[in-house]
Short mmCIF file of C-alpha atoms in Angstrom, two decimals:
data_model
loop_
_atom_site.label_atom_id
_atom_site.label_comp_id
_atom_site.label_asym_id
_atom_site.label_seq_id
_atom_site.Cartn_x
_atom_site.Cartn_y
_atom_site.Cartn_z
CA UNK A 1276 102.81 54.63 135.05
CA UNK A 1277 104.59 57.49 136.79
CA UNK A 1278 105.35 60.04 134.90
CA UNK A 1279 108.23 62.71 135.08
CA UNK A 1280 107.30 65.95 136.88
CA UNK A 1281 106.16 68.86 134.79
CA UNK A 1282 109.66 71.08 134.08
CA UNK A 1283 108.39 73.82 133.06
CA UNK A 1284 108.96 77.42 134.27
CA UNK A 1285 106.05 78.91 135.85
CA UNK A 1286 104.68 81.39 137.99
CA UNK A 1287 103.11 80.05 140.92
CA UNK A 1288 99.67 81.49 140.53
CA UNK A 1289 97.11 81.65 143.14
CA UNK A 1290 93.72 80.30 143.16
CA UNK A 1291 92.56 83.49 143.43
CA UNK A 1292 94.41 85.10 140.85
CA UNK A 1293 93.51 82.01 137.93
CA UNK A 1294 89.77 82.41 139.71
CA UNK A 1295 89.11 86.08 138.83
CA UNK A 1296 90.44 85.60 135.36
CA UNK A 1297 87.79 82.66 134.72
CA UNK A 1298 85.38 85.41 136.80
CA UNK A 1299 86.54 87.86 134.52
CA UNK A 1300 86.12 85.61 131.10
CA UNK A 1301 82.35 85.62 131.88
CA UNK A 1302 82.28 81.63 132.22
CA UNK A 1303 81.71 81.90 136.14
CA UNK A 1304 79.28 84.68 135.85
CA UNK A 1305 76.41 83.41 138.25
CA UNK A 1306 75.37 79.91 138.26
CA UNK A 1307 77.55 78.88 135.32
CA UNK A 1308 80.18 78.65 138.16
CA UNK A 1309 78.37 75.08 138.76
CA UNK A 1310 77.54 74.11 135.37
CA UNK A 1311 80.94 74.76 133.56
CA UNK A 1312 83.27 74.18 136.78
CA UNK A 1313 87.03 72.60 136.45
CA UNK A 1314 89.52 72.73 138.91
CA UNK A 1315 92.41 75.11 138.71
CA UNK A 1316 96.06 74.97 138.02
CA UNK A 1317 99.20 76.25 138.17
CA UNK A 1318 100.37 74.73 135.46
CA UNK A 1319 100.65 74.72 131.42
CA UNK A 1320 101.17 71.62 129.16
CA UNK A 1321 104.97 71.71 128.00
CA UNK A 1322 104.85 70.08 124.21
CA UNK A 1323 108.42 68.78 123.49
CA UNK A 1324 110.17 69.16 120.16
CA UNK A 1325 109.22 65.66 118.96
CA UNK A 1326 105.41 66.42 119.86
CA UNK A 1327 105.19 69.58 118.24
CA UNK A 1328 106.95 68.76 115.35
CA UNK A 1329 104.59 65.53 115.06
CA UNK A 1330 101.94 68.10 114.86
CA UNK A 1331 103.24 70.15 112.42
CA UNK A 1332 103.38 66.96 110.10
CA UNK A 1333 99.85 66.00 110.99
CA UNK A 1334 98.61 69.27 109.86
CA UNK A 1335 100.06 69.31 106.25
CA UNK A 1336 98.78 65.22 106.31
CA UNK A 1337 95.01 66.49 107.43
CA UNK A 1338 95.32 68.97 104.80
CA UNK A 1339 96.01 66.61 102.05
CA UNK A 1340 93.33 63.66 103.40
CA UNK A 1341 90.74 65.88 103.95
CA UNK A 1342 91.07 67.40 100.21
CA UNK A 1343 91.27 64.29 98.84
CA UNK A 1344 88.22 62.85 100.99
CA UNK A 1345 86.20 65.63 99.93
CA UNK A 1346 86.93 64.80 96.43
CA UNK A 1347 85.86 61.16 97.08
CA UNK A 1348 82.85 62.00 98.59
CA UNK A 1349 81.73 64.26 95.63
CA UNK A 1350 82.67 61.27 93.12
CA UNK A 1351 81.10 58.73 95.45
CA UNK A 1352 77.56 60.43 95.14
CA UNK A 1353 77.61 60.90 91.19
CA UNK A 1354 74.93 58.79 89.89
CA UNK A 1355 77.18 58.97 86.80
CA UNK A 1356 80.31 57.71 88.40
CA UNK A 1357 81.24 54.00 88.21
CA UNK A 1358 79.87 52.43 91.26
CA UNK A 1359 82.39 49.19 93.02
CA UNK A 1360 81.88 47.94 96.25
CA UNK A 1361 84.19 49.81 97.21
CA UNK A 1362 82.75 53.11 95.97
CA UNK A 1363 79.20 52.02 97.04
CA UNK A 1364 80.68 51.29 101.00
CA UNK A 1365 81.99 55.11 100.46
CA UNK A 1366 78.87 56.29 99.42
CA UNK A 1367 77.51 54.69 102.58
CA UNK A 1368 80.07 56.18 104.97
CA UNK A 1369 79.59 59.67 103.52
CA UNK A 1370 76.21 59.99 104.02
CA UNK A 1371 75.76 58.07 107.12
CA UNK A 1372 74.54 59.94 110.06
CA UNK A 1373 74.10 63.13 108.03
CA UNK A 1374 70.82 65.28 108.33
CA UNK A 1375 69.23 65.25 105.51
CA UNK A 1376 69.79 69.03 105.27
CA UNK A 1377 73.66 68.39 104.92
CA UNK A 1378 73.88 65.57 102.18
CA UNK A 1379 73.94 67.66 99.23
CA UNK A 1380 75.48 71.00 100.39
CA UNK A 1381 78.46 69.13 101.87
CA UNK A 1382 79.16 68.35 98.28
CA UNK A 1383 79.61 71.31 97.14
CA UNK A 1384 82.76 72.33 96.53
CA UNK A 1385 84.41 69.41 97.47
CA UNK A 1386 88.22 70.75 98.13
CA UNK A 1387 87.26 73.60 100.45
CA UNK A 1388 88.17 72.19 104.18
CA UNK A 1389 87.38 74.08 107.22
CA UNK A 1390 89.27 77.41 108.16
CA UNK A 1391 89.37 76.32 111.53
CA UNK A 1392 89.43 72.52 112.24
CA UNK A 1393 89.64 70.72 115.64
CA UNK A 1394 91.39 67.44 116.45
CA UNK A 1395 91.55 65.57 119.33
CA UNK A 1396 94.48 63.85 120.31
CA UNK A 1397 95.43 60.55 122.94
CA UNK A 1398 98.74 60.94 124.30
CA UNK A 1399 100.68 57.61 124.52
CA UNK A 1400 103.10 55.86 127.06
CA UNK A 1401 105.99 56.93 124.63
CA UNK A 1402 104.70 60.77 124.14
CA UNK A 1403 103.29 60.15 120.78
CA UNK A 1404 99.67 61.09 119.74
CA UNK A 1405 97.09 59.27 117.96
CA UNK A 1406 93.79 60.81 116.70
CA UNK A 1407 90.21 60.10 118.99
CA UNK A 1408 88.38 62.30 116.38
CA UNK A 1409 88.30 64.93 114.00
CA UNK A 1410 85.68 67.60 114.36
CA UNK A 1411 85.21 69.61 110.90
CA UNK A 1412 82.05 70.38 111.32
CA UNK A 1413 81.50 72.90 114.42
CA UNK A 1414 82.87 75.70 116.63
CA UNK A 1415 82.86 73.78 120.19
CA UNK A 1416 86.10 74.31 122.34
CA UNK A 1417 87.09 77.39 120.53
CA UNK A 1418 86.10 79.68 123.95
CA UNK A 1419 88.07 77.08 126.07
CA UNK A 1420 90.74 77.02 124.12
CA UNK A 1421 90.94 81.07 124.26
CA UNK A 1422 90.36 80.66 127.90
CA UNK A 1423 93.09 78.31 128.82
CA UNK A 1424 95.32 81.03 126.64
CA UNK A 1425 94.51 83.61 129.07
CA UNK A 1426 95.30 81.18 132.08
CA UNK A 1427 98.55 80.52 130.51
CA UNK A 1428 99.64 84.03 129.98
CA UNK A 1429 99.38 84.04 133.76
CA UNK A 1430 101.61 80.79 134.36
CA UNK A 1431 103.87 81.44 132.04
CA UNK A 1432 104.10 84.82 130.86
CA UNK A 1433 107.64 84.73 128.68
CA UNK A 1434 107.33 81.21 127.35
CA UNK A 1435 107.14 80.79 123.37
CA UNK A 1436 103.53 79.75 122.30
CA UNK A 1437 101.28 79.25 119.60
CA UNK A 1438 98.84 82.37 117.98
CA UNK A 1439 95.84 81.23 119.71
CA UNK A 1440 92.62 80.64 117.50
CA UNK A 1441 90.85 84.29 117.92
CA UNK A 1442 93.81 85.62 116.33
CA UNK A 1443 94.11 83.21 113.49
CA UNK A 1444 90.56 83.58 112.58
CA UNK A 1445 91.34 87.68 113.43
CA UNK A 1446 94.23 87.17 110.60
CA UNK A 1447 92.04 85.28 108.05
CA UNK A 1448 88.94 87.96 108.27
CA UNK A 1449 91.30 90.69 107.91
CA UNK A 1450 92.84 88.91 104.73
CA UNK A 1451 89.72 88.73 103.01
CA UNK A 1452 88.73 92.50 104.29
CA UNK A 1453 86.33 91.27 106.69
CA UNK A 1454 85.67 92.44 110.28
CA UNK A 1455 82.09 90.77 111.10
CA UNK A 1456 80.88 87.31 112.13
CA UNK A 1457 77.98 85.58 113.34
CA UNK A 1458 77.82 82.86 115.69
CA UNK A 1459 75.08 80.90 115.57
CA UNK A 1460 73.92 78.30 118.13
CA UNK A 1461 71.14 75.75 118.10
CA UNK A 1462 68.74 75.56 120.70
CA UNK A 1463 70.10 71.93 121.95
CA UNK A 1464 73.77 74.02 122.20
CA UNK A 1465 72.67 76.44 124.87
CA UNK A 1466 75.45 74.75 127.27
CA UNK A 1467 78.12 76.14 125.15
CA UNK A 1468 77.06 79.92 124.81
CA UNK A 1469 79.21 81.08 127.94
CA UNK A 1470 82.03 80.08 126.07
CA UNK A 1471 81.02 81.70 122.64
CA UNK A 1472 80.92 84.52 124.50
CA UNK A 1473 84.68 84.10 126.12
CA UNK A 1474 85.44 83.87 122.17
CA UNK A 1475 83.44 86.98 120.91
CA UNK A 1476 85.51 89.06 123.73
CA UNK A 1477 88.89 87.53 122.83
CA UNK A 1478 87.75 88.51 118.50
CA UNK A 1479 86.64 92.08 119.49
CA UNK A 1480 90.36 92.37 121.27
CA UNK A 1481 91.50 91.86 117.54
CA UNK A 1482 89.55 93.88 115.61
CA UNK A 1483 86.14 91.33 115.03
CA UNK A 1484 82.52 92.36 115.62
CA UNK A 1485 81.38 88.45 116.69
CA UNK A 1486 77.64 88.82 116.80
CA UNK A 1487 75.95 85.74 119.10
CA UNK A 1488 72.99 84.79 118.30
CA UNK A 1489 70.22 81.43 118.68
CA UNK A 1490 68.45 80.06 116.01
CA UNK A 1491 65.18 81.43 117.85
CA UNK A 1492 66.14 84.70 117.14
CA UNK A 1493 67.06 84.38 113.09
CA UNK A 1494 64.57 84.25 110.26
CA UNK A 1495 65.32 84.86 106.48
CA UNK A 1496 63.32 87.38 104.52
CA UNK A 1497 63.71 88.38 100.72
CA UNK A 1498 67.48 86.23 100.70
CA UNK A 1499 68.53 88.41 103.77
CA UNK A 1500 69.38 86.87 107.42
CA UNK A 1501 67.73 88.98 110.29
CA UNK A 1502 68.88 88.80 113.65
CA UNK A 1503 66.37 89.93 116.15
CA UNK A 1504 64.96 91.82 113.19
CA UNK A 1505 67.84 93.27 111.91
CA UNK A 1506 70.52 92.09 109.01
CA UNK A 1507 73.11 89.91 110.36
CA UNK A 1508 76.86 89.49 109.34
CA UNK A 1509 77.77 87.37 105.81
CA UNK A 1510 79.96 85.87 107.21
CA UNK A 1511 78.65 82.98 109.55
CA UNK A 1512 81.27 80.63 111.79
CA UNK A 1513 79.45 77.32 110.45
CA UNK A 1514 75.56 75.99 110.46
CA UNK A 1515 75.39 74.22 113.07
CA UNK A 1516 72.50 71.57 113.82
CA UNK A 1517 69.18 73.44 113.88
CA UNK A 1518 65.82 71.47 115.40
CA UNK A 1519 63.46 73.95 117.05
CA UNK A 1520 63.19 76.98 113.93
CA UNK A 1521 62.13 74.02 111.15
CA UNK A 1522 61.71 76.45 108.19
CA UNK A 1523 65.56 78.36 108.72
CA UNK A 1524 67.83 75.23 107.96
CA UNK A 1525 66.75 74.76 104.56
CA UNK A 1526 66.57 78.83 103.92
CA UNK A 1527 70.14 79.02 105.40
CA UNK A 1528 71.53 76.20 103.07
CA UNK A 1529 69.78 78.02 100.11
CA UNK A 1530 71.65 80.96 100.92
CA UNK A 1531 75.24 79.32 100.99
CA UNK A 1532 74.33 77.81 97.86
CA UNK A 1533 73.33 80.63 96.36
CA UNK A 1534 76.88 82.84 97.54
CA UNK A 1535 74.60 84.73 100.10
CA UNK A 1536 76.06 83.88 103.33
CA UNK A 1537 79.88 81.96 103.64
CA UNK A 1538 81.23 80.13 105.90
CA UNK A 1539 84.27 79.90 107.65
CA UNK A 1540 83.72 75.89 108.62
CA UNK A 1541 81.53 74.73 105.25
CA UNK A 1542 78.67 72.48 106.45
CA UNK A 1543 80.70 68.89 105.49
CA UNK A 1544 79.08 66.80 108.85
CA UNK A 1545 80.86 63.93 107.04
CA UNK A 1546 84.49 65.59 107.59
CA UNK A 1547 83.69 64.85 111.55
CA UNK A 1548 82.97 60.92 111.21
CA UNK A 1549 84.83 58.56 112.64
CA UNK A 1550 84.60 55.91 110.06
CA UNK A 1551 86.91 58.09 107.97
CA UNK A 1552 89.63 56.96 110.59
CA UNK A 1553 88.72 53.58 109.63
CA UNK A 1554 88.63 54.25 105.71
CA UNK A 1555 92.35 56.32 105.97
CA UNK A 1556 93.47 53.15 107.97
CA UNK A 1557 92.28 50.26 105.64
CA UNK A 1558 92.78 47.30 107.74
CA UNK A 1559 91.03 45.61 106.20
CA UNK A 1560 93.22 46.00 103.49
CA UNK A 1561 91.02 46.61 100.97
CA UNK A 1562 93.03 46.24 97.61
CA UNK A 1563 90.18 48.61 95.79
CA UNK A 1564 90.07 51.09 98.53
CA UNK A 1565 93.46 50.93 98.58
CA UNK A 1566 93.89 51.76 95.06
CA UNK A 1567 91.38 54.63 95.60
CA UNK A 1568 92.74 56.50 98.93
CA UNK A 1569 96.28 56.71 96.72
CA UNK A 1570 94.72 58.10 93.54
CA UNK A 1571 92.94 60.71 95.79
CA UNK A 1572 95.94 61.15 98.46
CA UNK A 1573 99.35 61.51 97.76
CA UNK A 1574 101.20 58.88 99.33
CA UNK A 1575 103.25 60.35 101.96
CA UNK A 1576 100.45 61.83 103.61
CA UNK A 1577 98.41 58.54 103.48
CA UNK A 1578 101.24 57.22 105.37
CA UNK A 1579 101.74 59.93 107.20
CA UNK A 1580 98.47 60.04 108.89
CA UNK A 1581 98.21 56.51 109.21
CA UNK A 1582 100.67 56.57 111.81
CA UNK A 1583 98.63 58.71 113.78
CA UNK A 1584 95.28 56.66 113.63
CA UNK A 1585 95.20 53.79 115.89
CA UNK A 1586 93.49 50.63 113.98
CA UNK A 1587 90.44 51.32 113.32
CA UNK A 1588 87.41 49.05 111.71
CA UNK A 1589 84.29 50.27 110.36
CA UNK A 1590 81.34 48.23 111.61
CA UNK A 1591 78.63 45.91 109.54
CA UNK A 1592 76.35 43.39 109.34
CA UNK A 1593 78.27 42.13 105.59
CA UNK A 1594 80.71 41.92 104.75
CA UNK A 1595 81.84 41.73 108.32
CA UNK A 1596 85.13 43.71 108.58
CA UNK A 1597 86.63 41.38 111.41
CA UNK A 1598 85.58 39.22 113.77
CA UNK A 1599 85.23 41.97 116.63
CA UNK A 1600 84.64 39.58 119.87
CA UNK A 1601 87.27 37.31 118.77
CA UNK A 1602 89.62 40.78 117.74
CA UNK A 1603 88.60 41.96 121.42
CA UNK A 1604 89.64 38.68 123.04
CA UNK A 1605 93.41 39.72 121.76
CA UNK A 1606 93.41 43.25 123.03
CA UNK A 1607 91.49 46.04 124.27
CA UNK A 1608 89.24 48.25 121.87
CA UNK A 1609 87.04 50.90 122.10
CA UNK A 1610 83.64 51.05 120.68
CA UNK A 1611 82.44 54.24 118.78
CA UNK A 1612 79.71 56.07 117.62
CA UNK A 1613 80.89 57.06 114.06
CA UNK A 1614 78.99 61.10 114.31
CA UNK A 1615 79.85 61.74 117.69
CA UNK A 1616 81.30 64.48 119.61
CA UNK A 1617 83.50 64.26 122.28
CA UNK A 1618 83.41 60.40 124.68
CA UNK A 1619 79.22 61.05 123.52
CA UNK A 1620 78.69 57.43 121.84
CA UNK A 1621 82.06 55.46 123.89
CA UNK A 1622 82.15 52.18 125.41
CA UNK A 1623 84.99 50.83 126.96
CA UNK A 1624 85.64 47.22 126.61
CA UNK A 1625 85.79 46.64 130.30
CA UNK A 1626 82.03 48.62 130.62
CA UNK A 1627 79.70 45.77 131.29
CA UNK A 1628 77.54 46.66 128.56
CA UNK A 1629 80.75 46.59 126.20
CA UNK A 1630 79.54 42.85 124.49
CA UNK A 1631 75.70 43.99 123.73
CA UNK A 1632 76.61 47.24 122.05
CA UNK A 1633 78.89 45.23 120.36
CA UNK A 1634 76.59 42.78 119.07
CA UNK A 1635 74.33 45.61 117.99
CA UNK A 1636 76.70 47.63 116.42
CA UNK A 1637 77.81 44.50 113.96
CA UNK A 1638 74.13 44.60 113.51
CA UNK A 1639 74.05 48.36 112.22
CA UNK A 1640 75.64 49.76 108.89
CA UNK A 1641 78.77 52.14 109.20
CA UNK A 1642 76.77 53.53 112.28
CA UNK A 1643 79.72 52.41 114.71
CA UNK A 1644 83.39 51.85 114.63
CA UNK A 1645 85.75 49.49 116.84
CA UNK A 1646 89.07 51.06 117.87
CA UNK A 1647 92.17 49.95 119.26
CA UNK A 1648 92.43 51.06 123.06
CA UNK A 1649 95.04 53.75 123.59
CA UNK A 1650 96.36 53.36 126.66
CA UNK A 1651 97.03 57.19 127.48
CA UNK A 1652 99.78 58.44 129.32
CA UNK A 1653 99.64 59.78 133.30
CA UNK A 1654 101.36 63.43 133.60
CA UNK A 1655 102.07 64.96 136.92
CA UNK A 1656 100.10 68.21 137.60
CA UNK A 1657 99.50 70.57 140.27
CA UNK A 1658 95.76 71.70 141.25
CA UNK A 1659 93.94 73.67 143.52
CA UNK A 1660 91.26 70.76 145.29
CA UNK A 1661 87.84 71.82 145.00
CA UNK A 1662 87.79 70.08 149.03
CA UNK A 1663 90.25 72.90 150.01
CA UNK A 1664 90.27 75.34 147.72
CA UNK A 1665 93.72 77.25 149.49
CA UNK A 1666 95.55 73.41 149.15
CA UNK A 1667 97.66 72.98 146.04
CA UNK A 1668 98.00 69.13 145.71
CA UNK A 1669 99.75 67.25 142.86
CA UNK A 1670 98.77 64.28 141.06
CA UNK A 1671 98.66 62.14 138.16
CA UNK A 1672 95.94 63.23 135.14
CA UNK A 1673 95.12 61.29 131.96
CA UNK A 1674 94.80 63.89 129.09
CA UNK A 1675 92.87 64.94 125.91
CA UNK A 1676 95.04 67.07 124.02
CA UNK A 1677 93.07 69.73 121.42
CA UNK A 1678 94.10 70.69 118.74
CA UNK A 1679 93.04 74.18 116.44
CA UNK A 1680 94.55 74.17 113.36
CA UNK A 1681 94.39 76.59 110.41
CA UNK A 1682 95.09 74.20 107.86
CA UNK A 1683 98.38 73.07 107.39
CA UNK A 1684 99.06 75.91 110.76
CA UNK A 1685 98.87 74.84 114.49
CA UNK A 1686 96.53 77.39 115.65
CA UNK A 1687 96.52 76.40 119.38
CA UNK A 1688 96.39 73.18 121.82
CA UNK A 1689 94.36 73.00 124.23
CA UNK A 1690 94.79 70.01 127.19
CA UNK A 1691 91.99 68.80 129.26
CA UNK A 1692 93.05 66.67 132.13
CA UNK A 1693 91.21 63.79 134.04
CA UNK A 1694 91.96 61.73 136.77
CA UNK A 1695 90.10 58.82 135.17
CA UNK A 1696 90.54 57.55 131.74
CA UNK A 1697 87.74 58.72 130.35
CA UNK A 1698 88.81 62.16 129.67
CA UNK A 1699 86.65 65.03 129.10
CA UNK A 1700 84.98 68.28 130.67
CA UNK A 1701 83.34 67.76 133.86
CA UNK A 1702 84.02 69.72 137.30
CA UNK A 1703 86.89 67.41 138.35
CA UNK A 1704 89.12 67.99 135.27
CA UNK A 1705 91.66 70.62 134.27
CA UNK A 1706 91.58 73.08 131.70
CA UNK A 1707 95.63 73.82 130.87
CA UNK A 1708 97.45 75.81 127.89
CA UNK A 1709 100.20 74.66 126.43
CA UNK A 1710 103.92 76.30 125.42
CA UNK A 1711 105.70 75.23 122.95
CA UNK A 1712 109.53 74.00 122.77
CA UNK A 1713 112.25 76.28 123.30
CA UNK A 1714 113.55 75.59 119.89
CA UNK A 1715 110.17 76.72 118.30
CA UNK A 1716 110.32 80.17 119.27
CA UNK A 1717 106.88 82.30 119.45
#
């Protein structure tokens, strides 16, 4: 489907302007040019009034979901509370996928939700989004998203748009008095350290020491964190996964228990899994589960959401939730992994493995969900070719659209554009920021 050409006023930038600021950013510095390449472009994402106020609504439905999931999952795992199928399947899903180091300290306090939360969005033929995932658990795409800001500013430098997450987590430190954070990394998330570093410069610009740091280089000693040897902020980002320092995980979790370190996104892995699409959804219709998403979630934003999740079935060997190769036969789905990030875990029904991993997932428990295919939307965009790097081309890109919010608060939206349907970062996509409606003012 053609799409309408992008309206939107902009500057035309030059390659080398958008270049140096990427240069500048520190995610180009050296041989990171090849490992975290994407084409450049002129061009911002224009959200119209219906999209932005769609997600505006999703963020006060998120808010209310996730609170009452939280809840559920703390009931679901009292060995005093009264245990249904229903309640026993929740059980299940909650802890499913979760390190061991997670399943009791994402319990704890079950109505606290991430600070900053990350959604990401499929843009339909119509302009309407429906939730891929939602990521509560970790800091990824926070440094693009700051980046694609700054590439923005350059596009379009008068047009109304959102805060940006630096300065919403900025605002939220400075509410509670704080000016200090630590962002840890795991060993296995080395990849994404150029872009905690575009984030630490973009906090420091608003008053926040961000201190970087790898699990190698923290230890714990008399209920203090050291970093390098020396005491490290209080206040920690999240806890990410940790697999090569075996003795700090279960010190660190000790720790947050205890009130010695917080965190602004509390370590609830579960809040991230994709079978929670499926248990919002019900369609399986589930009279039980029914009756226990509405005592938990009001019922506007149980509707509300819903029409924002494509249909979604959480995966068995029995009770089988549907028949999924006859379901498939109907229409396209989408097999997923339930704790995965990003397309990490995603078959398409037309892969030719699509049928085996379908057959095995059945096999598996709450491991996998099937999802109705989404068949995105194709936006015109301009782009500087990596063939010719002086040749501004046009064409049509498939899109991921990422969403920071501050719960209920749009933080930012980031868009990452593909020429193929399976969207996501790799050195043939596009990095773009997005402005906001006329009518919704800066």
């Amino acid at each position: 489907m053609k799409a309408t050409t992008n309206t939107t006023a902009t500057n035309i930038v030059s390659r080398e302007a958008l270049e140096q600021a990427v240069v500048e950013s520190g995610l180009w510095a050296g041989p990171r040019r090849h490992t975290h390449g994407f084409l450049l472009s002129p061009d911002v994402y224009p959200l119209t009034e219906p999209q932005y106020r769609q997600l505006v609504e999703l963020g006060e439905d998120l808010e209310a979901c996730l609170r009452g999931l939280g809840r559920m999952a703390s009931f679901a795992a009292d060995p005093k509370g009264y245990h249904s199928r229903a309640w026993g399947m929740l059980k299940r899903i909650f802890r499913t996928g979760i390190p061991e180091l997670y399943r009791e300290i994402q319990l704890s306090d079950p109505e606290r939700l991430p600070r900053i939360l990350k959604v990401d969005l499929m843009e339909t033929a119509d302009g309407s989004y429906r939730i891929a995932e939602v990521d509560g658990h970790n800091k990824h795409g926070l440094g693009y998203s700051t980046l694609a800001a700054t590439l923005r500013r350059l596009v379009a430098p008068d047009a109304p748009v959102l805060p940006g997450a630096a300065r919403v987590i900025a605002e939220q430190l400075a509410e509670d008095g704080r000016a200090e954070l630590l962002l840890l990394y795991g060993d296995q998330e080395r990849f994404y350290l150029p872009e905690l570093e575009v984030l630490r410069s973009e906090l420091a610009k608003h008053g926040v020491e961000a201190r970087i740091a790898s699990e190698l280089e923290c230890s714990v000693r008399n209920g203090t964190v050291l970093v390098d040897g020396h005491p490290g902020p209080r206040l920690w980002m999240d806890l990410p996964y940790l697999h090569q320092n075996a003795e700090l995980g279960p010190r660190i979790a000790e720790l947050y228990r205890d009130g010695g370190i917080d965190l602004l996104i509390p370590p609830k892995p579960f809040l991230g899994s994709k079978a929670l699409l499926a248990v919002l959804r019900n369609d399986e219709q589930n009279p039980e589960l029914e009756e226990i998403l509405r005592e938990y979630i009001p019922e506007r934003h149980l509707l509300g959401i819903r029409r924002s999740i494509p249909e979604t079935y959480v995966l068995r060997r029995k009770p089988r939730p549907v028949d999924g190769v006859a379901l498939c036969r109907e229409r396209p789905f989408v097999l997923k992994e339930s704790i995965s990030s990003g397309m990490k875990g995603t078959v398409f029904g037309d892969d030719p493995a699509f049928d085996q991993q379908l057959a095995a997932a059945g096999r598996s428990y709450y491991r996998f969900v099937l999802q109705e295919y989404v068949d995105g939307r194709a936006r015109p965009f301009r782009y500087y070719s990596s063939e010719d790097g002086a040749a501004l081309r046009e064409a049509d890109w498939f899109t991921r659209v990422t969403v920071h919010y501050a719960l209920p608060r749009v933080a930012d939206v980031i868009v990452t554009a593909r020429q193929d349907k399976a969207v996501h970062g790799a050195p043939d996509c596009l990095q773009l920021g997005t402005v906001l409606p006329a009518s919704a003012g800066s």
